[in-house]
PDB file of C-alpha atoms in Angstrom:
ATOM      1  CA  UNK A   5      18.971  -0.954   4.865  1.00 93.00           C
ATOM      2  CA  UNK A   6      15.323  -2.288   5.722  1.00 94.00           C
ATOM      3  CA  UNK A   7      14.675  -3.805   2.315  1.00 95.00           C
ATOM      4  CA  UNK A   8      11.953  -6.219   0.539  1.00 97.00           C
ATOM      5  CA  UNK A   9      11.891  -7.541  -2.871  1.00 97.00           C
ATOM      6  CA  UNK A  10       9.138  -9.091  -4.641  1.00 97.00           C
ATOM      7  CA  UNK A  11       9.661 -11.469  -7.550  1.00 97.00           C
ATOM      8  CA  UNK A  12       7.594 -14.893  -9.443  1.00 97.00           C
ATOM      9  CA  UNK A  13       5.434 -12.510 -11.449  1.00 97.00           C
ATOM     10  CA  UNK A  14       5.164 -13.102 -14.890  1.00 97.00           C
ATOM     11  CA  UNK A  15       2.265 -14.117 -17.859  1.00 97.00           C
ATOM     12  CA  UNK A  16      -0.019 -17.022 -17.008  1.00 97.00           C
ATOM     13  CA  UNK A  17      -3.163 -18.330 -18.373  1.00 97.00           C
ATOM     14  CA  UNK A  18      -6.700 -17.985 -16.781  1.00 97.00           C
ATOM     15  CA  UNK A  19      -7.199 -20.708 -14.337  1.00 97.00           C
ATOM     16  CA  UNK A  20      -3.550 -20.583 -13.810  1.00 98.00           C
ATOM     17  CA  UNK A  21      -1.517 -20.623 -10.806  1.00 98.00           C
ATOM     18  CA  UNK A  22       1.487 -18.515  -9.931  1.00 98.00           C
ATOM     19  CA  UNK A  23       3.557 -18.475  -6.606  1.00 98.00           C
ATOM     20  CA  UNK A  24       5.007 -14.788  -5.633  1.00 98.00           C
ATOM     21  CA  UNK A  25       8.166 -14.435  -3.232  1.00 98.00           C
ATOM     22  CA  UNK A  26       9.307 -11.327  -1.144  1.00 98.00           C
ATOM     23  CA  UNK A  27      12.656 -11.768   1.021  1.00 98.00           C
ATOM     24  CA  UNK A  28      12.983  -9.320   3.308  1.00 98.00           C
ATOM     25  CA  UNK A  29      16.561  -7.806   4.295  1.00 97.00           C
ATOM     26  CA  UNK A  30      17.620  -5.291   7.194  1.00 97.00           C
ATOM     27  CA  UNK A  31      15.257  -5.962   9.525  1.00 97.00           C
ATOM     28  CA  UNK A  32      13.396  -8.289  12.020  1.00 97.00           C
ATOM     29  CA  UNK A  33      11.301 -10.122   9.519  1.00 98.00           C
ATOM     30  CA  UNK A  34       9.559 -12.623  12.542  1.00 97.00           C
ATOM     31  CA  UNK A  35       8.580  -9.860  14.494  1.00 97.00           C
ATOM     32  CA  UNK A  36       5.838  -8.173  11.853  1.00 97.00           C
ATOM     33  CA  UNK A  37       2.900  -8.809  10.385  1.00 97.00           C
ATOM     34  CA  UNK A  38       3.207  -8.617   6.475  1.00 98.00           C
ATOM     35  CA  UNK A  39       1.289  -7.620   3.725  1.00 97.00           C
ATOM     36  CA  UNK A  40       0.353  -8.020  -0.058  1.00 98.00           C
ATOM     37  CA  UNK A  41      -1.253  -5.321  -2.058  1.00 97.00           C
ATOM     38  CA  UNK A  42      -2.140  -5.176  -5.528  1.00 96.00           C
ATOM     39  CA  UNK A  43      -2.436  -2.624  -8.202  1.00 95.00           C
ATOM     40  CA  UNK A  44      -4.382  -3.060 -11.093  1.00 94.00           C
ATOM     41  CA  UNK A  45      -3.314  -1.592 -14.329  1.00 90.00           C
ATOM     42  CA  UNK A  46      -3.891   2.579 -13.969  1.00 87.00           C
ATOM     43  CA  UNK A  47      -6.334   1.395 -10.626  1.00 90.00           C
ATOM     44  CA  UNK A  48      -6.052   2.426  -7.065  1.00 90.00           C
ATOM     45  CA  UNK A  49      -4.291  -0.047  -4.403  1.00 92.00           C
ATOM     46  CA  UNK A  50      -6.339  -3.254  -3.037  1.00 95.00           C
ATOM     47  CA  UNK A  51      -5.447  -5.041   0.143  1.00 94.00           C
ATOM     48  CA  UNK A  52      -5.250  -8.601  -0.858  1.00 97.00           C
ATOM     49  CA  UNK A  53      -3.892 -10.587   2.453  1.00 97.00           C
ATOM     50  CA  UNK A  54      -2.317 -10.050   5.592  1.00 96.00           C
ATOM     51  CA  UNK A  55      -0.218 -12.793   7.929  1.00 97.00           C
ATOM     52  CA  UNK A  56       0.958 -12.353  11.450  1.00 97.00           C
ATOM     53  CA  UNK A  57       4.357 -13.021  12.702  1.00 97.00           C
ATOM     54  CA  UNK A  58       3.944 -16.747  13.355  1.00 96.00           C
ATOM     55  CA  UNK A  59       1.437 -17.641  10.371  1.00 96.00           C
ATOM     56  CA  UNK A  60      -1.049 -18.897  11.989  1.00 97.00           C
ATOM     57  CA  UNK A  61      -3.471 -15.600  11.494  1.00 96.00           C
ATOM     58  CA  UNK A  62      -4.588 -15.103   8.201  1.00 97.00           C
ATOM     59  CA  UNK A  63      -6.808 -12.438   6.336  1.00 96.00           C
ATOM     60  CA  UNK A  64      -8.273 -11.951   2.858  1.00 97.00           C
ATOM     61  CA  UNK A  65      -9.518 -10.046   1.121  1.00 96.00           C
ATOM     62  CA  UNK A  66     -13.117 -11.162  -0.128  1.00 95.00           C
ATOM     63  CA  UNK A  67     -12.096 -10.977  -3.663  1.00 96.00           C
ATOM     64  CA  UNK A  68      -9.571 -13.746  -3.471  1.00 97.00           C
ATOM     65  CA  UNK A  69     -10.120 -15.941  -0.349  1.00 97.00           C
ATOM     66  CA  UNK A  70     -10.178 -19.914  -1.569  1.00 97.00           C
ATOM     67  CA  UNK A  71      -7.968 -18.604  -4.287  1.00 98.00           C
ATOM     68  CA  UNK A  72      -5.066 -17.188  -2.989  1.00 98.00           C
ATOM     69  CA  UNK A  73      -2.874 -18.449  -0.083  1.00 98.00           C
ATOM     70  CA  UNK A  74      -0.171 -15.983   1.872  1.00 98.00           C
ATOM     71  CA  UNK A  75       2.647 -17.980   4.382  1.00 98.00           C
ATOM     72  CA  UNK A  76       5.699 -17.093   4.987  1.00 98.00           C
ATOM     73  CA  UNK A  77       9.191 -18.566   6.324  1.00 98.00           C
ATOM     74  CA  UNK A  78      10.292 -16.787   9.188  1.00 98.00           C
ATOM     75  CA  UNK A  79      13.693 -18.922   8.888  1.00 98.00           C
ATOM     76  CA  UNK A  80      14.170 -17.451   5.871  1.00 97.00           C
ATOM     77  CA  UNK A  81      12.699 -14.366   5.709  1.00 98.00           C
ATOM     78  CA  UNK A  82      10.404 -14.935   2.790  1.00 98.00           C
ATOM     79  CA  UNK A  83       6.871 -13.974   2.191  1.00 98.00           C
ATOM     80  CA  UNK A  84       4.981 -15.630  -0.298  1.00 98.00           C
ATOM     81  CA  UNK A  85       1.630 -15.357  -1.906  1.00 98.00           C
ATOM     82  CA  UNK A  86       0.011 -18.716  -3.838  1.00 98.00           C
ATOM     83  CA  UNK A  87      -2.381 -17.660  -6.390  1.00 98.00           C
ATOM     84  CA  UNK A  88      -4.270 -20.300  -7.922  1.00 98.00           C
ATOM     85  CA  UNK A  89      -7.717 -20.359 -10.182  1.00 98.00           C
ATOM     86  CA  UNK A  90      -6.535 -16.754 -11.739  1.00 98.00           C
ATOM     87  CA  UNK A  91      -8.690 -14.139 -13.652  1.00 97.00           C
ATOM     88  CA  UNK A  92      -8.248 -11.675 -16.076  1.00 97.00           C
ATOM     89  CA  UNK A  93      -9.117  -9.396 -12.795  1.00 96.00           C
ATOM     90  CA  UNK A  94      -5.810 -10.581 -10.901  1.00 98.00           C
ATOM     91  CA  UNK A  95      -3.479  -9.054 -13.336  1.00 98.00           C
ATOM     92  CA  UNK A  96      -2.202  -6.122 -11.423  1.00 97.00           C
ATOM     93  CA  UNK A  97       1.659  -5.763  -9.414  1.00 97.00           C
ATOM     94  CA  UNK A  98       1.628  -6.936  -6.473  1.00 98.00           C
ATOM     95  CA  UNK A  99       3.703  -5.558  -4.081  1.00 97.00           C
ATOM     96  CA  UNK A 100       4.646  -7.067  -0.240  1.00 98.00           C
ATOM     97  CA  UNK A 101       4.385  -4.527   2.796  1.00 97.00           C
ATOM     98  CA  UNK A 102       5.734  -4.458   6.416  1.00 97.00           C
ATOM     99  CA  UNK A 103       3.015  -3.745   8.728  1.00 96.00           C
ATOM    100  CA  UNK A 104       3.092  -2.080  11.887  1.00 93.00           C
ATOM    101  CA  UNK A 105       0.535  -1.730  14.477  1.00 87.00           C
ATOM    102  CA  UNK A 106      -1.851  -1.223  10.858  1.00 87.00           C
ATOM    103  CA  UNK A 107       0.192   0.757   8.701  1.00 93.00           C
ATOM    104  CA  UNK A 108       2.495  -0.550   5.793  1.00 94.00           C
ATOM    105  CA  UNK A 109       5.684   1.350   6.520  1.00 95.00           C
ATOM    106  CA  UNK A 110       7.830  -0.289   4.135  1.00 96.00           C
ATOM    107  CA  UNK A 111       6.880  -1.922   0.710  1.00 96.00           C
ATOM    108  CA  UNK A 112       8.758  -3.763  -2.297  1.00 95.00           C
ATOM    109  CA  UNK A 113       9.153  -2.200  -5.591  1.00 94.00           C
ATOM    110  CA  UNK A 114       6.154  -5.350  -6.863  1.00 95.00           C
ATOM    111  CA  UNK A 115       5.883  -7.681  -9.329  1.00 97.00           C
ATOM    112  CA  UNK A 116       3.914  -8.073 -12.367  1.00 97.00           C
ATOM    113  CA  UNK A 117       1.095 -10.607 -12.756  1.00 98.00           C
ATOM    114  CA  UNK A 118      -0.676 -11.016 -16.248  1.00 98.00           C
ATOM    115  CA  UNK A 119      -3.356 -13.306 -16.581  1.00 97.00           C
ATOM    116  CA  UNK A 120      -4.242 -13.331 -20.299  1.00 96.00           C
ATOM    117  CA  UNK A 121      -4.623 -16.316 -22.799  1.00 94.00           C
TER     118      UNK A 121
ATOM    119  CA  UNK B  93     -16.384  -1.444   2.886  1.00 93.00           C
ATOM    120  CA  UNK B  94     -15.384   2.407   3.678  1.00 96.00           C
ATOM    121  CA  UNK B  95     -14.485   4.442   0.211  1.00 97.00           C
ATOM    122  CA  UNK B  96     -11.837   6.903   0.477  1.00 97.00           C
ATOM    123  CA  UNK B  97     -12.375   9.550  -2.019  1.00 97.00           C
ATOM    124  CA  UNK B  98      -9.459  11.949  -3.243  1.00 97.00           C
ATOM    125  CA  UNK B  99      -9.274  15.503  -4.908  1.00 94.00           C
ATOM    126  CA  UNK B 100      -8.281  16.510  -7.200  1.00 96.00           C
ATOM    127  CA  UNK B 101      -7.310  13.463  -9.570  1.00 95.00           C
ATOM    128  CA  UNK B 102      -4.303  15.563 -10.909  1.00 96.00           C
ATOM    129  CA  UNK B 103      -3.105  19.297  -9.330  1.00 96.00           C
ATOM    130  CA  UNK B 104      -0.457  21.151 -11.558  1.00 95.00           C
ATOM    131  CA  UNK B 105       1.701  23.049  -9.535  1.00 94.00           C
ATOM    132  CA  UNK B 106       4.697  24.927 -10.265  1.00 94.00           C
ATOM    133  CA  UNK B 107       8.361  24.201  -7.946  1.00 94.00           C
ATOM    134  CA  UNK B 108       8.249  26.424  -5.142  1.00 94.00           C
ATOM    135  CA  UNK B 109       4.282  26.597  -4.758  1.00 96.00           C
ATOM    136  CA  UNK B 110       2.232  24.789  -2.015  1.00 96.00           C
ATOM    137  CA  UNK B 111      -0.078  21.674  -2.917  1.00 96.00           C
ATOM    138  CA  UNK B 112      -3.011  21.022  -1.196  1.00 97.00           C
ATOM    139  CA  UNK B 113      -4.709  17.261  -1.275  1.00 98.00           C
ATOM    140  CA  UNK B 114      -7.927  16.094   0.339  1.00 98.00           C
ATOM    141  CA  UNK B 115      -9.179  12.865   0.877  1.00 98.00           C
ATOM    142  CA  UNK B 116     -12.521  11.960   2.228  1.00 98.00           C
ATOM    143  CA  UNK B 117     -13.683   8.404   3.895  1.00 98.00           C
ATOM    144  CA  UNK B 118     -17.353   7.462   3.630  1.00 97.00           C
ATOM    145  CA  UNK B 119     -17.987   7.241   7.393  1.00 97.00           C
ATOM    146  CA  UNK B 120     -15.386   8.376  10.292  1.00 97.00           C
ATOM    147  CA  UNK B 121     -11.967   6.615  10.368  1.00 97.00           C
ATOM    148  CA  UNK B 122     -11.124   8.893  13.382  1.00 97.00           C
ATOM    149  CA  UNK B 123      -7.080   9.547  13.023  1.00 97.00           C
ATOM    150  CA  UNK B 124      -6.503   5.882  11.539  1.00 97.00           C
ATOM    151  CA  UNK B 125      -5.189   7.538   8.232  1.00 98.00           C
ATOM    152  CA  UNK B 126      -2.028   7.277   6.147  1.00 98.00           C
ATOM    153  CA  UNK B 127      -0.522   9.080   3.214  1.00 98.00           C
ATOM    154  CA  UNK B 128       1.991   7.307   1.032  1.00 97.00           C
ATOM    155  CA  UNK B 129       3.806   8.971  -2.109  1.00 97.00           C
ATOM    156  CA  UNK B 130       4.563   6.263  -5.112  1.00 94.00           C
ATOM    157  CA  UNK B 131       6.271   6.707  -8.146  1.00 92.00           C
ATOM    158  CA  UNK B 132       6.151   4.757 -11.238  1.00 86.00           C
ATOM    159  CA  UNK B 133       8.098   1.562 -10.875  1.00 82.00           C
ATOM    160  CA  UNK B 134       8.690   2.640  -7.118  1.00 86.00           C
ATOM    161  CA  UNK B 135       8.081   0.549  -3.734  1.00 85.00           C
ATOM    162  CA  UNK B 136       5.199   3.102  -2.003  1.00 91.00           C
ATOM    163  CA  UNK B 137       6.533   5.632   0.936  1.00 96.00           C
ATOM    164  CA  UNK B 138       4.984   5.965   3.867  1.00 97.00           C
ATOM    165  CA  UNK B 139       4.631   9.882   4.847  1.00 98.00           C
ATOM    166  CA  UNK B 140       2.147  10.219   7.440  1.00 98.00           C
ATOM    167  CA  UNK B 141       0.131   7.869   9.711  1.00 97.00           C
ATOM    168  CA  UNK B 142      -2.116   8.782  12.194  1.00 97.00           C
ATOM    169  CA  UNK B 143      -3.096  11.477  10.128  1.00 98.00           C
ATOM    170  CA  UNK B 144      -0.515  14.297  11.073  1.00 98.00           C
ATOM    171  CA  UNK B 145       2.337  12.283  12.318  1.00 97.00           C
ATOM    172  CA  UNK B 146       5.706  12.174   9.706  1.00 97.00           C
ATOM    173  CA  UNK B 147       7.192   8.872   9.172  1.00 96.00           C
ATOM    174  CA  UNK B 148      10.915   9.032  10.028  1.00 93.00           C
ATOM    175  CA  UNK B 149      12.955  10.643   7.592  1.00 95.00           C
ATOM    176  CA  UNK B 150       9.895  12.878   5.658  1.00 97.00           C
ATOM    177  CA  UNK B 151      10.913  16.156   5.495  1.00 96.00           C
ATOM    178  CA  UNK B 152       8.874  18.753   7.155  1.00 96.00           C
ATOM    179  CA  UNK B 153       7.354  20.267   3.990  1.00 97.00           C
ATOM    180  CA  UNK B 154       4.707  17.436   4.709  1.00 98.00           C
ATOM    181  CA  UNK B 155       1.894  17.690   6.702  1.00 98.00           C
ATOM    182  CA  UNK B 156      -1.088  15.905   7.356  1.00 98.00           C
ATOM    183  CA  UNK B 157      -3.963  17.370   9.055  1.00 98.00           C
ATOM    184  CA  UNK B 158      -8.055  16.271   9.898  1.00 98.00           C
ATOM    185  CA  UNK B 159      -9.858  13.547  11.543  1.00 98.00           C
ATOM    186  CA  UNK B 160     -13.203  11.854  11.566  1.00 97.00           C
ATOM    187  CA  UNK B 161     -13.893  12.372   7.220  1.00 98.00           C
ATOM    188  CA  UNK B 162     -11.779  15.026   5.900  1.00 98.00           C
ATOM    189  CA  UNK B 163      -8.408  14.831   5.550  1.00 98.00           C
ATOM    190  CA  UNK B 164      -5.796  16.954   3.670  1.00 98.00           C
ATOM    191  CA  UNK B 165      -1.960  16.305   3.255  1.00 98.00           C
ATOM    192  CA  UNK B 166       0.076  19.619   2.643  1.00 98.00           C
ATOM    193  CA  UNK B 167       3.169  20.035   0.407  1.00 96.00           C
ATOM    194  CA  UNK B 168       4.443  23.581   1.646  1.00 94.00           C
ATOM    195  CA  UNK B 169       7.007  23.934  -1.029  1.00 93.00           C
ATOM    196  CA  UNK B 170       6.676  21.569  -3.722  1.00 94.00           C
ATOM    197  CA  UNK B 171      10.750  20.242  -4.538  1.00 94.00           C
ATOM    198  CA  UNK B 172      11.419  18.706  -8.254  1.00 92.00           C
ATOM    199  CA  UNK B 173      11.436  14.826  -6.141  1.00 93.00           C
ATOM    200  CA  UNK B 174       7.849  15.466  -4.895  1.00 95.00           C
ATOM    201  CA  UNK B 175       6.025  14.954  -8.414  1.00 93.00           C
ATOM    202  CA  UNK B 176       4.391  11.841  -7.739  1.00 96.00           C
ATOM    203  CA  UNK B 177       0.862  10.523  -6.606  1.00 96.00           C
ATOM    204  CA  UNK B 178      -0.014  10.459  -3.259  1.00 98.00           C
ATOM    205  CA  UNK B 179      -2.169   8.132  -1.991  1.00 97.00           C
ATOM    206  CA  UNK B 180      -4.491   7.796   1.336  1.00 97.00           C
ATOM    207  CA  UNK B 181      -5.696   5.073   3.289  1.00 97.00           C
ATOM    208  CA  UNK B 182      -7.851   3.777   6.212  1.00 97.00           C
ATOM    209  CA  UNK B 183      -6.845   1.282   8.471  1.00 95.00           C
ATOM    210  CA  UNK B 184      -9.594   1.834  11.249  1.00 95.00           C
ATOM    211  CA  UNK B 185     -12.110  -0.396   9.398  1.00 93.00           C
ATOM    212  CA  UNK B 186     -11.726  -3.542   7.897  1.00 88.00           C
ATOM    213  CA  UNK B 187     -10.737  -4.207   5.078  1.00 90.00           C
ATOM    214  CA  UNK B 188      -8.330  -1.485   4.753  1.00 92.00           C
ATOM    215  CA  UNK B 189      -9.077   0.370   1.978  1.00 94.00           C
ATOM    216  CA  UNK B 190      -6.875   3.008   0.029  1.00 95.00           C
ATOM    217  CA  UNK B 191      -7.825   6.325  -2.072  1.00 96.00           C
ATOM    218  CA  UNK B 192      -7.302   6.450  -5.726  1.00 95.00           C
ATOM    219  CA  UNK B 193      -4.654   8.987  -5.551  1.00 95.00           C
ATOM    220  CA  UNK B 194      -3.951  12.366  -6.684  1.00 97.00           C
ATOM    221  CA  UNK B 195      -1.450  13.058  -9.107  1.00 96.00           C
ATOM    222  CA  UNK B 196       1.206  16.190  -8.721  1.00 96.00           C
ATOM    223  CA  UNK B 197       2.353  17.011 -12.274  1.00 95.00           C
ATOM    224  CA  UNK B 198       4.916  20.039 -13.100  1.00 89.00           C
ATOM    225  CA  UNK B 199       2.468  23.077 -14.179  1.00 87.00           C
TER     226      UNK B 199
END
C-alpha cells in the first residue's frame, strides 16, 4: 500500500525551529517529486515547497522562502521540511504529497505545528 | 497569484440526491484542475485531475466537468462516505493555488 506519514509536529515558540519528517512506504519514493502543504486552522490549503527527485530543484512558496528548507533522503525514503524563524502564521498541519506530472495524488494524514508562546 | 473561488461554502444534501460544486479560477487554468475530497484528520484524496479525468479507484458517481474558469465536480448519488469537503486546485500557474472548499453536510 502506497503510504506516507508525516510526524515532528508539535508546540514551539515564535522564532523557533522545528524539523518535520514524512517516510514514504509502497512506492518508488526517488522517482517523484514531493510536496508539503499546509493548512491553517479552519483555512484553505497553501503550497509551501516542492523538491524534485534528486534534490537539487527546489521551490517555495513566497511566504516562507529563507525560512523554511525541504530535502529529502532518497536512501531512505524520507521527506523533510526545516522550519526555522517561525510565526504565529506557520501554525497550521502540514501534510507531505506525492506529485505527479503537477498533481498531488497521494498525501499523509499531516502533522500539527503550533507556534504560540 | 490565480484565486480559485468555490460555491457554495456548505450544500446540505440528503443520501441519494445529486451535489453539484463549482469552482472558479481568476484567469484561465485551461484543464490543469484537480478535485480532492478530505476529511477531518484524513490524508486528502485525489478524485479528478485534468478536470474530468477519475483518479484510479473513484467511483463513477464523480465527475468533473469545465475548462478555461468554470469548473463543477458532480456527486450523482451522494453515499453516507461522501460527506466531506471537497477541494479544487490549479496547477497550470505558479504557485499552485487551491480553493477553499465546499462542505457536503447530511440535510
Amino acid at each position: 500500500e502506497e503510504q506516507l506519514v508525516e510526524s515532528g509536529g508539535g508546540l514551539v515558540q515564535p522564532g523557533g525551529s522545528l524539523r518535520l519528517s514524512c517516510a514514504a512506504s509502497g512506492f518508488t519514493f526517488s522517482t517523484y517529486w514531493m510536496s508539503w502543504v499546509r493548512q491553517a486552522p479552519g483555512k484553505g490549503l497553501q503550497w509551501v515547497a516542492n523538491i524534485r527527485q534528486d534534490g537539487k530543484e527546489l521551490y517555495y512558496a513566497d511566504s516562507v522562502r529563507g525560512r523554511f528548507t525541504i530535502s529529502r533522503d532518497n536512501a531512505n525514503n524520507s521527506l523533510y521540511l526545516q522550519m526555522n524563524t517561525l510565526r504565529a502564521e506557520d501554525s497550521a498541519v502540514y501534510f507531505c504529497a506525492r506529485v505527479a506530472n503537477s498533481i498531488r495524488d497521494r498525501w499523509g494524514q499531516g502533522t500539527l505545528v503550533t507556534v504560540s508562546s | 497569484e490565480i484565486v480559485m473561488t468555490q460555491s457554495p461554502g456548505t450544500l446540505s444534501v440528503s443520501p441519494g440526491e445529486r451535489a453539484t460544486l463549482s469552482c472558479r479560477a481568476s484567469q484561465s487554468v485551461s484543464t490543469n484542475l484537480a478535485w480532492y475530497q478530505q476529511k477531518l484528520g484524513q490524508a486528502p484524496r485525489l478524485l479528478i485531475y485534468g478536470a474530468s479525468t477519475r483518479a484510479t479507484g473513484v467511483p463513477d458517481r464523480f465527475s468533473g466537468s469545465g475548462s478555461g474558469t468554470e469548473f463543477t465536480l458532480t456527486i450523482s448519488s451522494l453515499q453516507s462516505e461522501d460527506f466531506a469537503t471537497y477541494v479544487c486546485q490549479q496547477y497550470k500557474h505558479w504557485p499552485e493555488t487551491f480553493g477553499q472548499g465546499t462542505k457536503v453536510e447530511i440535510k
